[in-house]
mmCIF file of C-alpha atoms in Angstrom:
data_model
loop_
_atom_site.group_PDB
_atom_site.id
_atom_site.type_symbol
_atom_site.label_atom_id
_atom_site.label_comp_id
_atom_site.label_asym_id
_atom_site.label_seq_id
_atom_site.Cartn_x
_atom_site.Cartn_y
_atom_site.Cartn_z
ATOM 1 C CA UNK I 40 -23.967 17.587 41.399
ATOM 2 C CA UNK I 41 -21.810 16.367 38.507
ATOM 3 C CA UNK I 42 -23.742 15.712 35.316
ATOM 4 C CA UNK I 43 -23.221 12.828 32.925
ATOM 5 C CA UNK I 44 -22.138 15.301 30.248
ATOM 6 C CA UNK I 45 -19.443 16.696 32.552
ATOM 7 C CA UNK I 46 -18.198 13.212 33.334
ATOM 8 C CA UNK I 47 -17.840 12.355 29.611
ATOM 9 C CA UNK I 48 -16.046 15.653 28.957
ATOM 10 C CA UNK I 49 -13.516 15.025 31.672
ATOM 11 C CA UNK I 50 -12.819 11.358 31.079
ATOM 12 C CA UNK I 51 -9.305 10.442 30.021
ATOM 13 C CA UNK I 52 -8.574 7.854 27.305
ATOM 14 C CA UNK I 53 -6.745 4.832 28.632
ATOM 15 C CA UNK I 54 -4.410 2.790 26.487
ATOM 16 C CA UNK I 55 -5.902 -0.062 24.435
ATOM 17 C CA UNK I 56 -2.852 -1.703 22.894
ATOM 18 C CA UNK I 57 -2.827 -4.368 20.201
ATOM 19 C CA UNK I 58 -0.237 -7.066 20.700
ATOM 20 C CA UNK I 59 2.711 -7.137 18.289
ATOM 21 C CA UNK I 60 3.846 -10.576 19.408
ATOM 22 C CA UNK I 61 2.548 -12.536 16.322
ATOM 23 C CA UNK I 62 4.315 -10.077 13.977
ATOM 24 C CA UNK I 63 7.622 -10.238 15.892
ATOM 25 C CA UNK I 64 7.432 -14.057 15.835
ATOM 26 C CA UNK I 65 6.839 -14.017 12.038
ATOM 27 C CA UNK I 66 9.899 -11.692 11.530
ATOM 28 C CA UNK I 67 11.978 -13.917 13.876
ATOM 29 C CA UNK I 68 11.214 -16.972 11.735
ATOM 30 C CA UNK I 69 13.453 -15.405 9.082
ATOM 31 C CA UNK I 70 16.027 -14.313 11.666
ATOM 32 C CA UNK I 71 14.948 -10.749 10.941
ATOM 33 C CA UNK I 72 16.474 -10.822 7.446
ATOM 34 C CA UNK I 73 14.602 -11.117 4.145
ATOM 35 C CA UNK I 74 15.639 -11.760 0.564
ATOM 36 C CA UNK I 75 13.602 -11.151 -2.600
ATOM 37 C CA UNK I 76 10.718 -13.283 -3.744
ATOM 38 C CA UNK I 77 11.559 -14.333 -7.347
ATOM 39 C CA UNK I 78 10.146 -17.186 -9.350
ATOM 40 C CA UNK I 79 8.254 -18.650 -6.424
ATOM 41 C CA UNK I 80 11.361 -18.870 -4.218
ATOM 42 C CA UNK I 81 13.092 -16.662 -1.669
ATOM 43 C CA UNK I 82 16.621 -15.504 -2.423
ATOM 44 C CA UNK I 83 19.282 -15.770 0.254
ATOM 45 C CA UNK I 84 19.857 -12.394 2.021
ATOM 46 C CA UNK I 85 23.423 -11.180 1.471
ATOM 47 C CA UNK I 86 25.021 -9.296 4.446
ATOM 48 C CA UNK I 87 26.530 -6.517 2.323
ATOM 49 C CA UNK I 88 23.235 -5.864 0.508
ATOM 50 C CA UNK I 89 20.903 -5.525 3.562
ATOM 51 C CA UNK I 90 19.386 -2.346 4.903
ATOM 52 C CA UNK I 91 17.329 -1.591 7.922
ATOM 53 C CA UNK I 92 13.615 -1.148 8.052
ATOM 54 C CA UNK I 93 12.608 0.936 11.038
ATOM 55 C CA UNK I 94 9.555 1.176 13.191
ATOM 56 C CA UNK I 95 8.838 4.928 12.861
ATOM 57 C CA UNK I 96 7.026 5.088 16.216
ATOM 58 C CA UNK I 97 10.029 3.865 18.182
ATOM 59 C CA UNK I 98 12.918 4.405 15.652
ATOM 60 C CA UNK I 99 13.969 0.811 16.464
ATOM 61 C CA UNK I 100 14.923 -1.688 13.777
ATOM 62 C CA UNK I 101 12.084 -3.894 12.678
ATOM 63 C CA UNK I 102 13.902 -6.063 10.162
ATOM 64 C CA UNK I 103 16.591 -6.049 7.514
ATOM 65 C CA UNK I 104 15.698 -6.440 3.857
ATOM 66 C CA UNK I 105 17.724 -6.871 0.633
ATOM 67 C CA UNK I 106 18.827 -4.059 -1.622
ATOM 68 C CA UNK I 107 17.813 -5.161 -5.084
ATOM 69 C CA UNK I 108 20.533 -4.999 -7.772
ATOM 70 C CA UNK I 109 20.162 -4.954 -11.524
ATOM 71 C CA UNK I 110 20.846 -8.707 -11.512
ATOM 72 C CA UNK I 111 17.959 -9.183 -9.075
ATOM 73 C CA UNK I 112 15.654 -7.182 -11.365
ATOM 74 C CA UNK I 113 16.870 -9.205 -14.365
ATOM 75 C CA UNK I 114 16.039 -12.458 -12.546
ATOM 76 C CA UNK I 115 12.617 -11.180 -11.461
ATOM 77 C CA UNK I 116 11.705 -9.978 -14.975
ATOM 78 C CA UNK I 117 12.950 -13.252 -16.525
ATOM 79 C CA UNK I 118 10.823 -15.214 -14.019
ATOM 80 C CA UNK I 119 7.765 -13.087 -14.842
ATOM 81 C CA UNK I 120 8.418 -13.522 -18.574
ATOM 82 C CA UNK I 121 8.754 -17.345 -18.237
ATOM 83 C CA UNK I 122 5.493 -17.540 -16.232
ATOM 84 C CA UNK I 123 3.549 -15.359 -18.714
ATOM 85 C CA UNK I 124 2.535 -17.974 -21.329
ATOM 86 C CA UNK I 125 1.094 -20.441 -18.803
ATOM 87 C CA UNK I 126 -0.653 -17.644 -16.867
ATOM 88 C CA UNK I 127 -2.287 -16.265 -20.014
ATOM 89 C CA UNK I 128 -3.222 -19.744 -21.156
ATOM 90 C CA UNK I 129 -5.465 -20.157 -18.042
ATOM 91 C CA UNK I 130 -9.076 -19.248 -18.668
ATOM 92 C CA UNK I 131 -10.272 -16.077 -17.023
ATOM 93 C CA UNK I 132 -12.289 -18.157 -14.556
ATOM 94 C CA UNK I 133 -9.135 -20.129 -13.599
ATOM 95 C CA UNK I 134 -7.267 -16.882 -12.933
ATOM 96 C CA UNK I 135 -10.230 -15.660 -10.929
ATOM 97 C CA UNK I 136 -9.936 -18.702 -8.633
ATOM 98 C CA UNK I 137 -6.368 -17.646 -7.757
ATOM 99 C CA UNK I 138 -7.560 -14.121 -7.015
ATOM 100 C CA UNK I 139 -10.362 -15.454 -4.797
ATOM 101 C CA UNK I 140 -7.722 -17.543 -2.961
ATOM 102 C CA UNK I 141 -5.587 -14.445 -2.433
ATOM 103 C CA UNK I 142 -8.595 -12.494 -1.077
ATOM 104 C CA UNK I 143 -9.452 -15.290 1.356
ATOM 105 C CA UNK I 144 -5.844 -15.519 2.521
ATOM 106 C CA UNK I 145 -5.757 -11.790 3.270
ATOM 107 C CA UNK I 146 -8.950 -12.122 5.287
ATOM 108 C CA UNK I 147 -7.608 -15.072 7.260
ATOM 109 C CA UNK I 148 -4.446 -13.236 8.079
ATOM 110 C CA UNK I 149 -5.996 -9.807 8.508
ATOM 111 C CA UNK I 150 -4.784 -9.183 12.061
ATOM 112 C CA UNK I 151 -1.226 -10.173 11.265
ATOM 113 C CA UNK I 152 -1.222 -7.876 8.204
ATOM 114 C CA UNK I 153 -2.823 -4.967 10.101
ATOM 115 C CA UNK I 154 -0.313 -5.044 12.967
ATOM 116 C CA UNK I 155 2.661 -5.426 10.636
ATOM 117 C CA UNK I 156 1.411 -2.469 8.514
ATOM 118 C CA UNK I 157 1.140 -0.322 11.650
ATOM 119 C CA UNK I 158 4.618 -1.265 12.844
ATOM 120 C CA UNK I 159 6.119 -0.742 9.441
ATOM 121 C CA UNK I 160 4.302 2.469 8.422
ATOM 122 C CA UNK I 161 3.278 4.101 11.721
ATOM 123 C CA UNK I 162 -0.385 4.504 10.929
ATOM 124 C CA UNK I 163 -2.907 3.659 13.639
ATOM 125 C CA UNK I 164 -4.135 0.108 14.036
ATOM 126 C CA UNK I 165 -7.679 1.387 13.654
ATOM 127 C CA UNK I 166 -6.897 2.459 10.137
ATOM 128 C CA UNK I 167 -5.015 -0.660 9.085
ATOM 129 C CA UNK I 168 -7.472 -3.040 10.775
ATOM 130 C CA UNK I 169 -10.736 -1.319 9.766
ATOM 131 C CA UNK I 170 -9.856 0.315 6.432
ATOM 132 C CA UNK I 171 -6.669 -0.815 4.685
ATOM 133 C CA UNK I 172 -6.726 -4.560 5.114
ATOM 134 C CA UNK I 173 -10.473 -5.043 4.436
ATOM 135 C CA UNK I 174 -10.033 -2.906 1.267
ATOM 136 C CA UNK I 175 -7.145 -5.062 0.172
ATOM 137 C CA UNK I 176 -9.329 -8.139 0.335
ATOM 138 C CA UNK I 177 -12.170 -6.367 -1.445
ATOM 139 C CA UNK I 178 -9.868 -5.332 -4.342
ATOM 140 C CA UNK I 179 -8.931 -8.985 -4.959
ATOM 141 C CA UNK I 180 -12.525 -10.074 -4.726
ATOM 142 C CA UNK I 181 -13.590 -7.248 -7.070
ATOM 143 C CA UNK I 182 -10.936 -8.026 -9.733
ATOM 144 C CA UNK I 183 -11.650 -11.774 -9.416
ATOM 145 C CA UNK I 184 -15.160 -10.776 -10.606
ATOM 146 C CA UNK I 185 -13.732 -8.687 -13.465
ATOM 147 C CA UNK I 186 -11.468 -11.533 -14.529
ATOM 148 C CA UNK I 187 -14.530 -13.650 -15.296
ATOM 149 C CA UNK I 188 -15.955 -10.886 -17.519
ATOM 150 C CA UNK I 189 -12.833 -10.296 -19.655
ATOM 151 C CA UNK I 190 -14.028 -12.313 -22.672
ATOM 152 C CA UNK I 191 -17.331 -10.442 -22.852
ATOM 153 C CA UNK I 192 -16.543 -6.918 -21.555
ATOM 154 C CA UNK I 193 -13.010 -6.616 -23.034
ATOM 155 C CA UNK I 194 -13.332 -8.670 -26.207
ATOM 156 C CA UNK I 195 -10.370 -8.148 -28.523
ATOM 157 C CA UNK I 196 -8.084 -6.759 -25.844
ATOM 158 C CA UNK I 197 -4.807 -8.461 -24.855
ATOM 159 C CA UNK I 198 -2.901 -8.270 -21.565
ATOM 160 C CA UNK I 199 0.127 -5.931 -21.546
ATOM 161 C CA UNK I 200 2.505 -8.665 -20.547
ATOM 162 C CA UNK I 201 5.173 -8.187 -17.820
ATOM 163 C CA UNK I 202 4.308 -5.287 -15.590
ATOM 164 C CA UNK I 203 6.768 -3.427 -13.392
ATOM 165 C CA UNK I 204 5.070 -1.862 -10.396
ATOM 166 C CA UNK I 205 6.496 0.666 -7.930
ATOM 167 C CA UNK I 206 4.429 1.591 -4.915
ATOM 168 C CA UNK I 207 4.741 4.213 -2.167
ATOM 169 C CA UNK I 208 5.023 4.127 1.634
ATOM 170 C CA UNK I 209 1.656 5.758 2.634
ATOM 171 C CA UNK I 210 -0.607 2.781 1.819
ATOM 172 C CA UNK I 211 1.878 -0.065 1.323
ATOM 173 C CA UNK I 212 -0.369 -3.119 1.108
ATOM 174 C CA UNK I 213 -3.438 -1.264 -0.208
ATOM 175 C CA UNK I 214 -1.382 0.127 -3.116
ATOM 176 C CA UNK I 215 -0.067 -3.359 -3.773
ATOM 177 C CA UNK I 216 -3.609 -4.638 -4.152
ATOM 178 C CA UNK I 217 -4.623 -1.747 -6.384
ATOM 179 C CA UNK I 218 -1.821 -2.690 -8.778
ATOM 180 C CA UNK I 219 -1.400 -6.460 -8.524
ATOM 181 C CA UNK I 220 -5.095 -7.462 -8.516
ATOM 182 C CA UNK I 221 -6.086 -5.915 -11.894
ATOM 183 C CA UNK I 222 -2.803 -6.977 -13.516
ATOM 184 C CA UNK I 223 -3.228 -10.597 -12.502
ATOM 185 C CA UNK I 224 -6.908 -10.538 -13.548
ATOM 186 C CA UNK I 225 -5.978 -9.270 -16.999
ATOM 187 C CA UNK I 226 -3.407 -12.000 -17.520
ATOM 188 C CA UNK I 227 -0.270 -10.018 -16.784
ATOM 189 C CA UNK I 228 2.644 -11.167 -14.653
ATOM 190 C CA UNK I 229 4.169 -8.732 -12.101
ATOM 191 C CA UNK I 230 7.504 -7.530 -10.747
ATOM 192 C CA UNK I 231 6.710 -5.260 -7.816
ATOM 193 C CA UNK I 232 9.097 -2.964 -5.899
ATOM 194 C CA UNK I 233 7.676 -1.692 -2.603
ATOM 195 C CA UNK I 234 8.923 1.510 -0.988
ATOM 196 C CA UNK I 235 12.187 0.978 0.789
ATOM 197 C CA UNK I 236 10.690 2.373 4.011
ATOM 198 C CA UNK I 237 7.716 0.005 4.135
ATOM 199 C CA UNK I 238 8.386 -3.301 2.354
ATOM 200 C CA UNK I 239 7.210 -5.662 5.092
ATOM 201 C CA UNK I 240 3.587 -6.281 4.186
ATOM 202 C CA UNK I 241 4.613 -6.906 0.552
ATOM 203 C CA UNK I 242 6.989 -9.623 1.727
ATOM 204 C CA UNK I 243 4.302 -11.150 3.914
ATOM 205 C CA UNK I 244 1.881 -10.956 1.011
ATOM 206 C CA UNK I 245 4.358 -12.836 -1.191
ATOM 207 C CA UNK I 246 4.461 -15.575 1.460
ATOM 208 C CA UNK I 247 0.646 -15.777 1.584
ATOM 209 C CA UNK I 248 0.445 -15.864 -2.281
ATOM 210 C CA UNK I 249 2.940 -18.700 -2.310
ATOM 211 C CA UNK I 250 0.979 -20.670 0.265
ATOM 212 C CA UNK I 251 -2.263 -19.896 -1.675
ATOM 213 C CA UNK I 252 -0.820 -21.688 -4.721
ATOM 214 C CA UNK I 253 -0.119 -18.759 -7.032
ATOM 215 C CA UNK I 254 2.089 -20.144 -9.841
ATOM 216 C CA UNK I 255 5.833 -19.350 -9.593
ATOM 217 C CA UNK I 256 6.859 -16.220 -11.432
ATOM 218 C CA UNK I 257 3.391 -14.690 -11.619
ATOM 219 C CA UNK I 258 4.202 -12.410 -8.710
ATOM 220 C CA UNK I 259 7.754 -11.341 -7.902
ATOM 221 C CA UNK I 260 8.768 -8.955 -5.114
ATOM 222 C CA UNK I 261 12.157 -7.098 -5.306
ATOM 223 C CA UNK I 262 12.999 -4.767 -2.420
ATOM 224 C CA UNK I 263 15.362 -1.827 -2.658
ATOM 225 C CA UNK I 264 15.653 1.947 -3.020
ATOM 226 C CA UNK I 265 15.344 4.277 -5.983
ATOM 227 C CA UNK I 266 18.187 2.576 -7.905
ATOM 228 C CA UNK I 267 16.207 -0.681 -7.873
ATOM 229 C CA UNK I 268 13.208 1.185 -9.220
ATOM 230 C CA UNK I 269 15.310 2.737 -11.962
ATOM 231 C CA UNK I 270 16.553 -0.633 -13.043
ATOM 232 C CA UNK I 271 12.974 -1.950 -13.261
ATOM 233 C CA UNK I 272 11.815 1.082 -15.233
ATOM 234 C CA UNK I 273 14.705 0.764 -17.684
ATOM 235 C CA UNK I 274 14.437 -2.961 -18.159
ATOM 236 C CA UNK I 275 13.808 -3.732 -21.924
ATOM 237 C CA UNK I 276 11.688 -6.834 -21.257
ATOM 238 C CA UNK I 277 9.066 -4.950 -19.141
ATOM 239 C CA UNK I 278 5.983 -4.109 -21.146
ATOM 240 C CA UNK I 279 4.315 -1.646 -18.773
ATOM 241 C CA UNK I 280 5.281 0.481 -15.737
ATOM 242 C CA UNK I 281 2.767 1.395 -13.056
ATOM 243 C CA UNK I 282 3.991 3.980 -10.565
ATOM 244 C CA UNK I 283 2.372 5.696 -7.591
ATOM 245 C CA UNK I 284 4.491 8.363 -5.863
ATOM 246 C CA UNK I 285 5.807 11.895 -6.155
ATOM 247 C CA UNK I 286 5.212 14.094 -9.166
ATOM 248 C CA UNK I 287 8.965 14.688 -9.461
ATOM 249 C CA UNK I 288 9.757 10.950 -9.726
ATOM 250 C CA UNK I 289 6.731 10.509 -12.088
ATOM 251 C CA UNK I 290 8.165 13.057 -14.428
ATOM 252 C CA UNK I 291 11.526 11.275 -14.451
ATOM 253 C CA UNK I 292 9.833 7.962 -15.226
ATOM 254 C CA UNK I 293 7.828 9.541 -18.016
ATOM 255 C CA UNK I 294 11.145 10.796 -19.587
ATOM 256 C CA UNK I 295 12.838 7.416 -19.099
ATOM 257 C CA UNK I 296 10.128 5.382 -20.886
ATOM 258 C CA UNK I 297 9.512 7.916 -23.705
ATOM 259 C CA UNK I 298 10.083 6.220 -27.053
ATOM 260 C CA UNK I 299 10.476 2.725 -25.604
ATOM 261 C CA UNK I 300 6.997 1.569 -26.421
ATOM 262 C CA UNK I 301 6.311 0.734 -22.765
ATOM 263 C CA UNK I 302 2.798 1.411 -21.510
ATOM 264 C CA UNK I 303 2.709 3.698 -18.483
ATOM 265 C CA UNK I 304 0.332 4.621 -15.708
ATOM 266 C CA UNK I 305 1.209 7.313 -13.136
ATOM 267 C CA UNK I 306 -0.611 8.196 -9.965
ATOM 268 C CA UNK I 307 1.060 11.312 -8.587
ATOM 269 C CA UNK I 308 0.530 13.974 -5.876
ATOM 270 C CA UNK I 309 -1.975 16.782 -5.862
ATOM 271 C CA UNK I 310 -3.353 19.665 -3.869
ATOM 272 C CA UNK I 311 -6.993 19.146 -2.913
ATOM 273 C CA UNK I 312 -8.851 22.280 -1.763
ATOM 274 C CA UNK I 313 -11.846 22.625 0.546
ATOM 275 C CA UNK I 314 -14.042 25.519 -0.499
ATOM 276 C CA UNK I 315 -16.354 26.710 2.322
ATOM 277 C CA UNK I 316 -19.202 29.203 1.800
ATOM 278 C CA UNK I 317 -20.997 31.086 4.483
ATOM 279 C CA UNK I 318 -24.098 28.887 4.357
ATOM 280 C CA UNK I 319 -22.155 25.699 5.238
ATOM 281 C CA UNK I 320 -22.668 23.665 8.406
ATOM 282 C CA UNK I 321 -19.413 24.589 10.095
ATOM 283 C CA UNK I 322 -19.345 21.665 12.529
ATOM 284 C CA UNK I 323 -19.620 19.289 9.592
ATOM 285 C CA UNK I 324 -16.924 21.265 7.777
ATOM 286 C CA UNK I 325 -14.561 20.927 10.753
ATOM 287 C CA UNK I 326 -14.967 17.125 10.903
ATOM 288 C CA UNK I 327 -14.485 16.843 7.153
ATOM 289 C CA UNK I 328 -11.420 19.065 7.072
ATOM 290 C CA UNK I 329 -9.704 17.340 10.037
ATOM 291 C CA UNK I 330 -10.407 13.926 8.566
ATOM 292 C CA UNK I 331 -9.222 14.903 5.118
ATOM 293 C CA UNK I 332 -5.891 16.356 6.225
ATOM 294 C CA UNK I 333 -5.038 14.020 9.145
ATOM 295 C CA UNK I 334 -6.370 10.732 7.920
ATOM 296 C CA UNK I 335 -3.323 8.409 7.516
ATOM 297 C CA UNK I 336 -1.263 11.092 9.274
ATOM 298 C CA UNK I 337 -1.946 13.356 6.284
ATOM 299 C CA UNK I 338 0.105 11.055 4.065
ATOM 300 C CA UNK I 339 -2.448 10.931 1.257
ATOM 301 C CA UNK I 340 -1.911 12.229 -2.264
ATOM 302 C CA UNK I 341 -5.416 13.669 -2.304
ATOM 303 C CA UNK I 342 -5.374 15.022 1.296
ATOM 304 C CA UNK I 343 -7.354 18.195 1.846
ATOM 305 C CA UNK I 344 -4.257 20.393 2.088
ATOM 306 C CA UNK I 345 -5.851 23.705 1.113
ATOM 307 C CA UNK I 346 -8.707 25.580 2.778
ATOM 308 C CA UNK I 347 -10.517 28.311 0.867
ATOM 309 C CA UNK I 348 -13.084 30.049 3.083
ATOM 310 C CA UNK I 349 -15.619 32.803 2.492
ATOM 311 C CA UNK I 350 -14.353 35.883 4.354
ATOM 312 C CA UNK I 351 -17.399 36.370 6.635
ATOM 313 C CA UNK I 352 -17.030 32.966 8.386
ATOM 314 C CA UNK I 353 -13.222 32.588 8.386
ATOM 315 C CA UNK I 354 -12.737 33.510 12.043
ATOM 316 C CA UNK I 355 -15.487 31.257 13.321
ATOM 317 C CA UNK I 356 -14.270 28.327 11.268
ATOM 318 C CA UNK I 357 -10.693 28.710 12.292
ATOM 319 C CA UNK I 358 -11.674 28.867 15.983
ATOM 320 C CA UNK I 359 -13.656 25.704 15.645
ATOM 321 C CA UNK I 360 -10.851 23.981 13.774
ATOM 322 C CA UNK I 361 -8.286 24.905 16.427
ATOM 323 C CA UNK I 362 -10.563 23.568 19.140
ATOM 324 C CA UNK I 363 -10.991 20.278 17.354
ATOM 325 C CA UNK I 364 -7.285 19.928 16.555
ATOM 326 C CA UNK I 365 -6.467 20.304 20.262
ATOM 327 C CA UNK I 366 -8.508 17.109 20.942
ATOM 328 C CA UNK I 367 -6.755 14.853 18.456
ATOM 329 C CA UNK I 368 -5.150 11.945 20.237
ATOM 330 C CA UNK I 369 -1.619 11.077 19.010
ATOM 331 C CA UNK I 370 0.266 8.003 20.358
ATOM 332 C CA UNK I 371 1.454 4.552 19.651
ATOM 333 C CA UNK I 372 0.100 3.255 16.403
ATOM 334 C CA UNK I 373 -0.842 0.001 18.126
ATOM 335 C CA UNK I 374 -3.058 1.860 20.584
ATOM 336 C CA UNK I 375 -6.658 1.463 19.416
ATOM 337 C CA UNK I 376 -7.680 4.653 21.184
ATOM 338 C CA UNK I 377 -5.488 7.112 19.237
ATOM 339 C CA UNK I 378 -6.493 9.246 16.256
ATOM 340 C CA UNK I 379 -2.964 9.373 14.785
ATOM 341 C CA UNK I 380 0.023 7.079 15.105
#
């Protein structure tokens, strides 16, 4: 007689797809082509300055976005500079209201953002829906709270001014929230360049911010490749650069801003080791290791990419790890039953 345990062990996972129809309709409203968001307005896409954004799961084109030029960066920085006095003239509580509005808008549009992030980045819908997008909303709520404490907790401090922000492709919208929310709370205005591979949720966020009533010029989005980022880093009217990405590019940015007086924050790559001793619970270790290295397809700057194991348990641990790895489910990022997109 077949036992319940045997039935569970032999069951196959059926597909549980999330619909991409709302996202494709949103893209189609712009005819699949997007300009920059500068000074509260969308620039007109220019045919010769468009590049393809691909769905990594299918290698099909998702949309076409604009390649930012130095003129585009100039316009975005000028818009941010023009908006700065009025933004800083608001009381911290007034700025907090804008951040609360952004957080609520993210929550209202969570499904649209989650599906778009999965299509653009390739990560599983379970991660975008259950981790990334809820965290985006929480960051704006969190910094709305801090905005109201500025006068007491940060007495005597002043906002940096116009902040240029460059974010990576592994957590596109989450990294946007990490950088945009505290900058706006502090009274800064922002020019943000998303990664050229994953700009779509930043563009949708700009639309949501516009609809939520964020004043023109407070947030500006310029899409493009490394040359666009270089123009932003080198711009003389930017007061601070915030960059998340590779160590190599971070070093280049550090050299570029040296002596300019710009403030700088860098979040770069690293090698995070697991150290396992012979008294460890190996089953728990296996789950921790697999989650640490394959969460977000392993595209995490602090992924557990090294494993240091006490010699006496190395064979047992590796055997368990291999068995667990064989059961990872890889498939369409919109399938809610997969482990990796």
